[in-house]
XYZ file of C-alpha atoms in Angstrom:
699
model
C 105.156 63.206 100.059
C 102.774 61.204 97.813
C 104.291 62.809 94.964
C 107.725 62.091 96.053
C 106.568 58.402 96.314
C 104.753 58.105 93.119
C 108.160 59.622 90.908
C 109.967 56.876 93.057
C 107.931 53.977 91.914
C 107.929 55.246 88.346
C 111.291 55.623 88.462
C 111.462 51.869 89.896
C 108.971 50.836 86.630
C 111.257 52.410 84.374
C 114.258 50.682 85.569
C 112.422 47.009 86.084
C 110.628 46.947 82.617
C 113.849 46.476 80.279
C 115.108 43.744 82.555
C 111.588 42.299 82.640
C 111.922 41.660 78.758
C 115.449 40.716 78.810
C 114.253 38.062 81.038
C 111.597 36.742 79.144
C 113.842 36.600 75.777
C 116.160 34.306 78.097
C 113.319 31.963 78.646
C 112.077 32.098 75.070
C 115.571 31.417 73.673
C 115.852 28.549 76.362
C 112.646 27.108 74.885
C 113.421 27.444 71.270
C 116.900 25.973 71.557
C 116.494 22.178 71.313
C 114.203 23.210 68.125
C 116.194 25.393 66.270
C 119.130 22.715 66.149
C 116.634 20.048 64.281
C 115.786 22.313 61.397
C 118.769 20.906 59.253
C 117.660 17.492 60.090
C 114.101 17.848 58.490
C 115.803 19.893 55.095
C 115.040 17.828 51.868
C 116.549 19.274 48.564
C 115.860 16.568 46.103
C 114.124 17.579 43.057
C 111.009 14.866 43.820
C 110.641 16.832 47.311
C 110.070 20.351 45.442
C 107.506 18.733 43.454
C 103.440 18.562 43.982
C 102.078 15.142 45.062
C 99.972 15.446 42.114
C 102.853 15.513 40.002
C 103.273 12.408 37.804
C 106.940 11.707 38.440
C 106.191 12.509 42.568
C 103.506 9.325 41.870
C 106.319 7.197 40.171
C 108.978 8.049 43.413
C 105.913 6.908 45.806
C 104.950 3.887 43.965
C 108.760 2.786 43.773
C 109.008 2.977 47.789
C 106.500 0.006 47.709
C 108.676 -2.054 45.334
C 111.118 -4.470 46.891
C 114.006 -2.559 48.374
C 112.125 0.939 48.034
C 113.128 3.568 45.417
C 116.150 2.876 43.684
C 119.565 5.064 43.644
C 120.533 5.272 40.138
C 124.233 5.649 39.483
C 126.530 5.960 36.729
C 130.133 5.079 36.755
C 132.093 6.754 33.823
C 135.732 5.653 32.783
C 137.494 7.747 30.427
C 140.796 7.922 28.673
C 141.921 10.567 26.074
C 143.215 8.620 23.144
C 140.862 5.536 24.045
C 140.498 2.949 26.683
C 143.441 0.504 27.153
C 142.890 -3.072 27.954
C 144.243 -2.586 31.493
C 141.361 0.255 31.953
C 138.691 -2.036 31.003
C 139.998 -4.451 33.403
C 140.271 -2.257 36.068
C 136.611 -0.674 35.756
C 135.155 -4.348 35.553
C 137.151 -5.201 38.696
C 135.558 -1.993 40.362
C 132.395 -2.606 39.460
C 132.441 -6.010 40.630
C 133.543 -4.736 44.036
C 130.825 -2.340 44.349
C 128.570 -5.396 43.378
C 130.124 -7.089 46.446
C 129.377 -4.245 48.785
C 126.348 -3.721 47.770
C 122.758 -4.967 46.993
C 122.437 -3.827 43.393
C 119.186 -3.804 41.111
C 120.649 -6.537 38.116
C 123.857 -6.817 37.219
C 125.946 -3.774 35.753
C 126.463 -4.081 32.248
C 129.451 -1.826 30.578
C 128.291 0.430 27.577
C 131.281 1.443 25.642
C 131.247 4.897 23.311
C 131.792 4.695 19.300
C 135.236 5.966 19.815
C 136.358 3.717 22.520
C 137.557 6.338 24.925
C 134.547 6.289 27.493
C 133.085 3.081 29.605
C 130.218 3.422 31.543
C 128.182 1.438 33.926
C 124.653 1.859 34.986
C 124.310 0.922 38.596
C 120.904 0.968 40.676
C 120.981 0.334 44.269
C 117.872 -0.270 46.899
C 119.976 -0.167 50.104
C 119.101 3.544 50.673
C 115.541 3.600 50.146
C 114.215 7.313 51.056
C 117.303 7.942 53.833
C 119.289 10.701 52.564
C 122.006 9.668 55.242
C 122.074 6.167 53.376
C 122.279 7.600 49.912
C 124.868 9.800 50.336
C 126.736 7.180 52.181
C 126.943 4.838 49.315
C 127.494 7.340 46.425
C 130.657 8.183 49.033
C 131.391 4.617 49.258
C 131.420 4.140 45.537
C 133.353 6.845 44.790
C 136.121 5.692 47.166
C 135.751 2.202 45.112
C 136.017 3.541 41.550
C 138.664 5.662 41.407
C 141.595 6.267 38.188
C 145.223 6.666 37.445
C 147.615 7.359 35.325
C 145.472 9.221 32.662
C 142.023 7.300 33.374
C 139.662 9.640 34.896
C 136.720 7.749 36.606
C 133.571 9.973 37.880
C 130.257 8.508 39.904
C 127.348 10.513 38.238
C 123.596 9.625 37.812
C 120.711 10.975 39.767
C 121.579 9.402 43.044
C 124.990 11.486 42.634
C 123.506 14.669 41.602
C 121.293 14.577 44.790
C 124.471 13.966 47.077
C 126.259 16.977 45.367
C 123.316 19.014 46.081
C 122.511 18.077 49.423
C 126.271 18.548 50.488
C 125.804 22.338 48.876
C 122.626 23.087 50.794
C 124.162 21.413 54.205
C 126.994 23.803 53.712
C 125.120 26.946 53.128
C 124.030 27.900 56.740
C 127.444 28.495 58.102
C 128.739 30.695 55.581
C 125.216 31.988 54.865
C 125.042 33.337 58.040
C 128.332 34.437 58.912
C 128.779 36.387 55.628
C 125.238 37.885 56.218
C 126.212 39.061 59.478
C 129.911 40.594 58.207
C 127.967 42.502 55.516
C 125.344 43.926 57.802
C 127.851 44.705 60.565
C 129.901 46.538 58.132
C 127.378 48.594 56.726
C 126.025 49.120 60.279
C 129.431 50.750 61.377
C 129.334 53.190 58.340
C 125.712 53.966 59.040
C 126.061 54.633 62.892
C 129.483 55.566 63.000
C 129.962 54.416 66.278
C 132.169 51.287 67.640
C 129.615 49.898 69.419
C 126.302 50.658 68.343
C 125.972 48.553 65.324
C 127.081 45.285 67.748
C 123.461 45.668 69.071
C 120.980 45.269 66.419
C 123.438 42.561 64.853
C 123.251 40.751 67.941
C 119.193 40.769 68.302
C 119.069 39.786 64.520
C 120.721 36.647 65.523
C 118.464 36.143 68.024
C 115.499 36.564 65.597
C 117.145 34.251 63.301
C 117.798 31.366 65.771
C 114.249 32.068 67.183
C 112.675 31.809 63.488
C 114.692 28.556 63.263
C 113.035 27.124 66.040
C 109.606 27.948 64.948
C 110.443 26.412 61.455
C 111.220 23.449 62.897
C 107.894 23.669 64.753
C 105.557 23.914 61.550
C 107.480 21.102 59.784
C 106.530 18.781 62.689
C 102.887 20.107 63.820
C 101.561 21.041 60.225
C 104.056 19.293 57.268
C 105.773 22.410 56.283
C 108.135 21.567 53.616
C 111.799 22.885 54.585
C 114.541 22.950 51.768
C 118.101 24.634 51.978
C 116.484 27.331 49.578
C 113.534 28.694 52.124
C 115.715 28.196 55.204
C 118.387 30.240 53.618
C 116.110 32.989 52.213
C 114.632 33.087 55.656
C 118.238 33.766 57.072
C 118.259 36.574 55.008
C 114.966 38.059 55.723
C 115.424 38.122 59.191
C 118.836 40.286 59.102
C 117.471 42.260 55.948
C 113.978 43.349 57.375
C 115.471 43.039 60.678
C 118.111 45.513 60.285
C 115.575 47.776 58.380
C 113.338 48.063 61.061
C 116.557 48.786 63.584
C 117.520 51.676 61.534
C 114.050 53.116 61.681
C 113.908 52.611 65.556
C 117.258 53.841 66.642
C 116.944 56.712 64.300
C 113.721 57.787 65.678
C 115.349 56.957 69.449
C 118.299 59.147 68.808
C 115.959 62.053 67.823
C 113.822 61.584 71.097
C 117.069 61.431 73.635
C 117.242 64.565 72.364
C 114.161 66.273 73.027
C 113.452 63.517 76.076
C 115.994 63.337 79.314
C 115.087 59.546 80.463
C 115.911 57.020 77.894
C 112.988 54.885 78.770
C 110.490 57.737 78.153
C 112.284 58.697 74.908
C 112.027 54.901 73.743
C 108.273 54.898 74.668
C 108.136 58.056 72.321
C 110.580 56.564 69.560
C 108.092 53.057 69.448
C 104.815 55.571 69.289
C 106.587 57.451 66.250
C 107.888 54.756 64.222
C 105.833 51.511 65.377
C 102.595 51.666 63.279
C 105.005 52.002 60.078
C 107.012 49.066 61.235
C 103.828 47.308 61.854
C 102.051 48.124 58.346
C 105.574 47.016 56.646
C 105.589 43.874 58.265
C 102.222 43.025 57.917
C 102.379 43.618 53.682
C 105.563 41.624 53.671
C 103.286 38.738 55.607
C 100.716 39.162 53.519
C 102.682 38.858 50.328
C 104.454 35.994 51.202
C 101.447 33.814 52.517
C 100.144 34.187 49.098
C 103.092 31.449 48.368
C 100.554 29.022 50.132
C 98.241 28.987 47.004
C 101.074 27.644 45.498
C 101.155 24.200 44.252
C 104.668 23.769 44.061
C 106.221 22.391 47.688
C 109.153 24.268 47.898
C 107.199 27.846 46.723
C 104.662 26.717 49.106
C 106.920 26.207 52.133
C 108.668 29.389 51.396
C 105.740 31.673 52.105
C 105.518 30.615 55.805
C 109.185 30.201 56.622
C 109.539 33.696 55.294
C 106.607 34.804 56.975
C 108.411 33.776 60.294
C 111.447 34.955 59.452
C 109.830 38.751 58.900
C 107.770 38.286 62.432
C 110.241 36.940 64.322
C 112.623 40.076 63.546
C 109.560 42.386 64.194
C 109.106 40.951 67.411
C 112.543 40.912 68.350
C 113.043 44.510 66.964
C 110.219 45.948 68.776
C 110.941 44.110 72.141
C 114.249 42.849 72.530
C 116.029 45.869 70.709
C 114.259 48.670 73.062
C 115.025 46.831 76.349
C 118.891 46.516 75.619
C 119.255 49.870 73.842
C 117.449 51.707 77.483
C 119.659 49.365 79.656
C 122.822 50.752 77.710
C 121.757 54.418 78.192
C 123.010 57.009 75.335
C 126.240 55.827 75.976
C 126.045 53.373 73.378
C 125.759 55.840 70.673
C 129.246 57.225 71.445
C 131.226 59.181 70.177
C 127.953 60.645 68.865
C 126.246 60.841 71.915
C 122.898 62.676 71.651
C 122.933 65.054 74.345
C 119.507 66.284 75.790
C 118.520 69.427 74.958
C 121.291 69.642 72.219
C 120.213 70.258 68.425
C 121.871 68.134 65.574
C 124.094 69.710 62.968
C 122.298 70.597 59.987
C 123.836 69.134 56.582
C 122.864 69.685 53.200
C 120.213 66.803 52.214
C 121.099 64.773 49.260
C 117.077 63.972 48.983
C 116.240 67.228 49.244
C 117.955 68.183 45.996
C 116.883 64.948 44.254
C 113.354 65.994 45.235
C 113.837 69.568 44.097
C 114.834 68.239 40.882
C 111.976 65.785 40.655
C 109.270 68.814 41.890
C 110.560 71.176 38.952
C 110.000 69.212 35.833
C 107.630 66.216 37.696
C 106.058 64.913 34.330
C 109.831 64.877 32.613
C 111.216 63.350 35.227
C 108.318 60.781 35.361
C 108.644 59.869 31.602
C 111.848 59.640 31.737
C 112.059 56.973 34.453
C 109.155 54.906 32.695
C 111.041 54.502 29.185
C 114.255 53.833 31.337
C 112.496 51.129 33.450
C 110.503 49.764 30.053
C 113.899 49.604 27.919
C 115.441 47.630 31.072
C 112.490 45.809 31.084
C 113.285 44.234 27.436
C 116.171 42.600 28.491
C 113.962 40.020 29.913
C 113.636 38.221 26.568
C 117.101 37.292 26.665
C 116.876 35.404 29.814
C 118.599 31.674 28.921
C 116.047 29.022 28.659
C 115.018 26.702 31.772
C 117.973 25.648 34.018
C 119.023 22.153 33.497
C 119.758 20.242 36.581
C 123.433 19.612 35.743
C 123.930 23.142 34.952
C 122.478 24.011 38.726
C 126.137 24.749 40.644
C 128.251 27.484 40.256
C 131.397 24.753 40.145
C 131.569 21.793 38.526
C 131.292 18.846 40.788
C 131.763 15.052 40.086
C 128.342 14.301 39.294
C 128.023 16.709 36.512
C 131.648 16.049 35.344
C 130.158 12.440 34.840
C 127.325 13.928 33.118
C 129.366 16.097 30.599
C 131.225 13.130 29.654
C 128.533 11.033 28.689
C 127.038 13.853 26.636
C 130.329 14.272 24.799
C 130.826 10.366 24.331
C 126.964 9.511 23.824
C 125.531 12.109 21.882
C 122.704 10.043 20.260
C 122.232 7.867 23.201
C 119.973 8.755 26.655
C 122.471 8.434 29.744
C 119.604 9.051 32.314
C 116.932 6.296 32.933
C 113.488 7.402 32.234
C 110.900 5.061 34.888
C 107.409 3.907 33.807
C 105.331 2.665 36.520
C 102.340 0.679 35.034
C 99.487 -1.729 36.382
C 100.501 -5.215 36.731
C 97.834 -6.237 34.177
C 98.831 -4.132 31.490
C 102.574 -4.181 31.744
C 102.948 -6.092 28.012
C 100.755 -3.854 26.446
C 102.681 -0.805 28.009
C 106.051 -2.544 27.394
C 105.105 -2.218 23.704
C 103.942 0.786 23.137
C 106.875 2.345 25.194
C 109.181 0.148 22.629
C 107.329 1.729 19.673
C 107.158 5.021 20.781
C 109.593 7.681 18.672
C 112.640 8.411 20.770
C 112.921 5.247 23.024
C 116.375 3.346 22.729
C 115.674 0.593 25.057
C 112.805 -0.619 27.505
C 112.979 -3.415 30.309
C 110.991 -4.569 33.059
C 111.899 -3.562 36.476
C 110.369 -4.828 39.596
C 106.912 -5.948 40.507
C 104.526 -5.178 43.441
C 101.253 -3.780 45.007
C 99.872 -4.066 41.676
C 102.487 -1.941 39.759
C 105.161 -2.753 37.579
C 108.366 -0.899 36.916
C 109.841 -0.288 33.510
C 112.917 1.430 32.825
C 113.024 3.600 29.751
C 116.533 4.826 27.663
C 115.838 7.472 25.377
C 118.162 8.184 22.459
C 118.466 11.948 23.242
C 120.694 13.447 25.618
C 118.798 13.940 29.225
C 116.950 17.102 29.796
C 117.105 18.096 26.052
C 114.346 19.377 23.662
C 114.396 15.547 22.362
C 113.907 13.766 25.521
C 111.039 16.332 26.651
C 109.402 15.230 23.659
C 109.856 11.791 24.136
C 108.871 11.848 27.960
C 105.592 13.625 26.883
C 104.730 11.074 24.267
C 104.883 8.417 26.774
C 102.336 10.289 28.807
C 100.127 10.476 26.028
C 100.082 7.048 25.077
C 100.474 5.248 28.409
C 97.177 5.497 29.462
C 96.789 4.875 33.362
C 100.627 4.774 33.766
C 102.956 7.117 35.352
C 106.239 8.745 33.940
C 109.240 9.790 36.125
C 112.540 10.148 36.684
C 115.218 12.805 37.237
C 114.464 14.606 33.543
C 110.790 13.912 34.283
C 110.600 15.712 37.602
C 112.448 18.871 35.869
C 109.780 18.870 33.236
C 107.132 19.088 36.121
C 109.019 21.359 37.985
C 108.602 23.972 34.689
C 104.757 23.263 34.658
C 104.190 23.733 38.359
C 105.838 27.091 38.095
C 103.754 28.151 35.417
C 100.558 27.472 37.087
C 102.013 28.936 40.336
C 102.637 31.949 38.490
C 99.753 32.453 37.199
C 97.635 31.930 40.326
C 99.906 33.551 42.842
C 100.751 37.010 41.079
C 97.012 37.922 41.285
C 96.938 37.171 44.700
C 99.721 38.832 46.060
C 98.940 42.195 44.006
C 95.410 41.409 45.587
C 96.504 41.563 49.305
C 99.437 44.203 48.914
C 96.435 46.232 47.140
C 93.895 46.073 50.209
C 96.815 46.402 52.953
C 97.181 49.756 51.433
C 94.183 51.103 50.969
C 93.544 50.403 54.309
C 96.909 52.294 55.561
C 96.792 55.012 53.083
C 92.948 55.577 52.640
C 93.240 56.006 49.076
C 93.134 54.032 45.760
C 95.323 56.295 43.746
C 98.399 55.934 45.950
C 98.193 52.130 46.282
C 97.864 51.689 42.505
C 100.980 54.153 42.100
C 103.045 52.091 44.009
C 102.019 48.961 42.893
C 102.796 49.788 39.464
C 106.375 51.180 40.592
C 107.150 47.834 42.200
C 105.815 45.453 39.109
C 107.736 47.996 36.993
C 111.029 47.520 39.294
C 110.549 43.595 38.449
C 110.299 44.094 35.043
C 113.509 46.207 34.964
C 115.019 43.932 37.324
C 114.399 40.971 35.373
C 115.529 42.587 32.021
C 119.184 43.467 33.617
C 119.200 39.711 34.546
C 118.419 38.805 31.153
C 121.916 41.157 30.090
C 124.196 39.301 32.376
C 123.116 36.033 33.353
C 124.464 34.166 30.020
C 127.036 36.708 28.748
C 128.482 38.138 32.041
C 127.695 35.143 34.587
C 128.238 32.094 31.848
C 124.741 30.802 33.240
C 123.103 28.257 31.030
C 119.453 28.447 31.884
C 117.244 30.100 34.291
C 115.699 28.797 37.390
C 112.110 27.999 36.457
C 110.908 29.603 39.786
C 112.487 32.709 39.515
C 110.143 34.949 38.336
C 107.466 34.070 40.611
C 109.730 34.512 44.000
C 111.524 37.598 42.502
C 108.121 38.945 42.195
C 106.780 38.505 45.584
C 109.753 39.182 47.140
C 110.279 42.752 45.110
C 106.685 43.380 45.409
C 106.462 42.816 49.160
C 109.628 44.320 50.094
C 109.451 47.378 47.672
C 106.195 48.296 49.044
C 107.534 48.417 52.324
C 109.634 51.593 51.323
C 106.835 52.985 49.618
C 104.644 52.902 52.917
C 107.751 54.798 54.808
C 107.292 57.581 52.088
C 103.588 57.719 51.182
C 102.751 57.482 54.964
C 104.675 60.694 55.894
C 103.603 62.225 53.178
C 99.919 62.084 54.171
C 101.064 62.697 57.803
C 102.206 66.205 55.839
C 98.848 66.631 54.144
C 96.947 66.016 57.157
C 99.116 69.061 58.967
C 97.970 71.009 56.248
C 100.740 70.914 53.609
C 99.746 70.981 49.671
C 100.434 67.638 48.460
C 103.334 68.881 46.093
C 105.180 69.948 49.395
C 104.464 67.183 51.520
C 106.236 64.925 49.018
C 109.085 66.744 48.961
C 109.159 67.234 52.779
C 108.539 63.120 53.081
C 111.533 62.662 50.479
C 113.940 64.969 52.906
C 113.042 63.342 55.709
C 112.406 59.812 55.349
C 114.871 59.863 52.248
C 118.361 58.979 54.400
C 116.542 56.141 56.378
C 115.263 54.654 53.478
C 118.334 54.354 51.778
C 120.190 52.918 54.738
C 117.372 50.666 54.666
C 117.744 49.698 50.933
C 121.517 49.423 50.827
C 121.292 46.592 53.906
C 118.270 44.545 52.253
C 120.210 45.045 49.001
C 123.353 43.559 50.289
C 121.575 40.870 52.468
C 120.396 39.398 49.193
C 123.709 39.958 47.577
C 125.303 37.399 49.995
C 123.084 35.137 48.069
C 125.060 35.903 44.886
C 128.147 34.148 46.650
C 126.506 30.930 47.101
C 127.668 27.614 45.246
C 123.990 27.026 43.554
C 122.542 29.022 40.536
C 119.096 29.488 41.457
C 120.320 31.349 44.630
C 122.634 33.347 42.913
C 120.071 34.371 40.118
C 117.604 34.985 43.031
C 119.836 37.508 44.788
C 121.010 38.974 41.939
C 117.509 40.146 40.887
C 116.110 41.019 44.436
C 119.180 43.327 45.076
C 119.071 44.917 41.634
C 115.598 45.734 42.206
C 115.725 46.799 45.506
C 118.578 49.371 44.663
C 116.242 50.361 41.680
C 113.467 50.931 44.008
C 115.240 52.895 46.759
C 117.259 55.528 44.344
C 115.249 55.578 41.367
C 111.866 54.764 41.969
C 110.978 56.094 45.564
C 113.138 59.132 45.244
C 111.999 60.508 41.598
C 108.881 58.342 40.027
C 106.727 58.151 43.036
C 107.533 61.835 44.472
C 107.250 63.220 40.706
C 103.845 61.341 40.199
C 102.815 62.575 43.430
C 103.591 66.159 42.798
C 102.079 65.783 39.190
C 98.983 64.179 40.569
C 98.264 66.810 43.023
C 95.183 65.752 45.843
C 94.373 63.094 43.117
C 96.850 61.258 44.573
C 94.823 60.737 47.320
C 91.503 60.248 45.601
C 88.707 58.845 47.000
C 89.834 59.852 50.531
C 89.191 63.191 52.163
C 92.830 64.703 51.452
C 91.706 64.491 47.453
C 89.313 67.464 48.204
C 90.520 70.811 48.693
C 90.908 72.147 51.971
C 87.752 74.518 53.291
C 89.274 77.855 53.775
C 89.528 79.140 57.293
C 87.454 82.208 58.326
C 89.108 85.269 59.643
C 88.628 85.329 63.063
C 85.522 87.163 64.354
C 85.840 90.600 66.063
C 85.665 89.610 69.803
C 83.592 92.522 71.781
C 85.070 93.914 74.758
C 84.531 92.149 77.782
C 82.004 93.468 80.440
C 82.480 93.742 83.749
C 79.627 91.976 85.722
C 79.158 93.804 89.184
C 79.629 91.324 91.917
C 76.870 91.088 94.031
């Protein structure tokens, strides 16, 4: 009777546990919901928002906030007619600018600046109405665009830094929906192909959606509690990581769960066995990604520093949901969720010829040849990185041409020897006259005028003789900074220059930290020094080859005129952290085989044969999710998505399959040095002759 009651209680517990987890997740989502919906409200995408507080251009923006009216929104109204402007065109321009002045509070009176060929007329306009409010800035820009319009061959574009910020903000705000839907669609398609089931793919996809919603709520909490910066780029990458990493974890869990269902009758017990089998590998891989991403906290650039916590939040939310909510839902749905390929209890899966067994066999027969050939190939591809275009200009950061960029291109053509974007200098009041004289005497300065004064600082607006973000204007900015002690030089072009300099500094600091953090995690997991170094060398080679491929296609094929300054650092962090992920799955299984007594060469081939299919599926999903970024309207997102997607594919189908396997075969036991597996196993002595049992008489 007691045994029957015990079994009944155990059955009730098995039925209750999944429902408990499901109920807990409903509560978690209810708590996170008010915060998740507010994440877009704290997103900031101006160039100055990406910069550190110590940058000279950031200090200029902060000082401008204290001036009467706060930081000014700079606009340029550009009137152009092919063949030359008519008298009526000039009157139209003057009337429209007067209407703008009547409708808004402007800094000074806008003055017309005609081009030498008479085909273009520009009106620089500045307003302090919006201040730091992005919604008010966008309203100002859109209102000016409604007023300034042309007809009958007269084109009118509104450009300037304020218009660029508005166009960029509109693009970033529009990313959320398309990015989420496209990512979900790509993942759904791949899961249908992988699982070959009309229902199973819905479960991990829905759980990934829950993880993304939770991550949004946690990210908003970090912003409110710790001031973590949130940009359109970082929030978009967070969504990509949730779906990419989460689906990878789901693939591992579901694959193991399917195996256990053939061996264990009850789904609950099969899930417990599956979690025990693949849980440690999933935890280790997510820990490696989190450790690598958190190294971005050492970056000085706000956008990169904010990317670390948000990316970590995405990975950890994916981990928690896939190890708690996904198992609960799968257990509740039972075996029927796998229809039509239901894994029956006691059944044996059909044996198929393994592609990865064949690939591993070729690597095992000639390991040194395969290793050398792969290294030469990766090295040759990496050379292409020298062909990457220069730093990306703000006007070239859109894949489609918005109105602000059209205005800048018209200005660059009409005023080739005149700057069309102001450089702002903030100088102490007591030295304003001296600073103004030095500025006007600086080579490359076309004009300089005193502006507003407040709080002991005077604003001086400088116009360079060179085009925005050109080498000549950059030289002028650097000369102003060198020649003006105690003053700060800012403006849109100075902000782009500070972005480049800060990225170089961050790369020199964060890259060694990432390598060190990942190496420590791998050493602790694999209990070896050679194997972790092998994996790190492989992912660094993949990073170099990916940048090389990018150098071969960015300008010739995609038509990109520049490379995002943060591409090198961000692609390195993601490729190292995510690439080592798959190395963990492979090397951990290899270590298990060695512990069971297999020789290192045989263990490497067995590990590839058993984990190759799952790693390939996970790699395809992760590469596809990052490839979604290549369909976005911002060049920096396209470039980042392309490099990471290419890198993941190289890592999955070349480095993991051939190079790591062949290196492990070639090194033998040395791959586990200095751990105990690096030493030959002690020979097992033959069993001693057992004496015949002696019957002891019973007393």
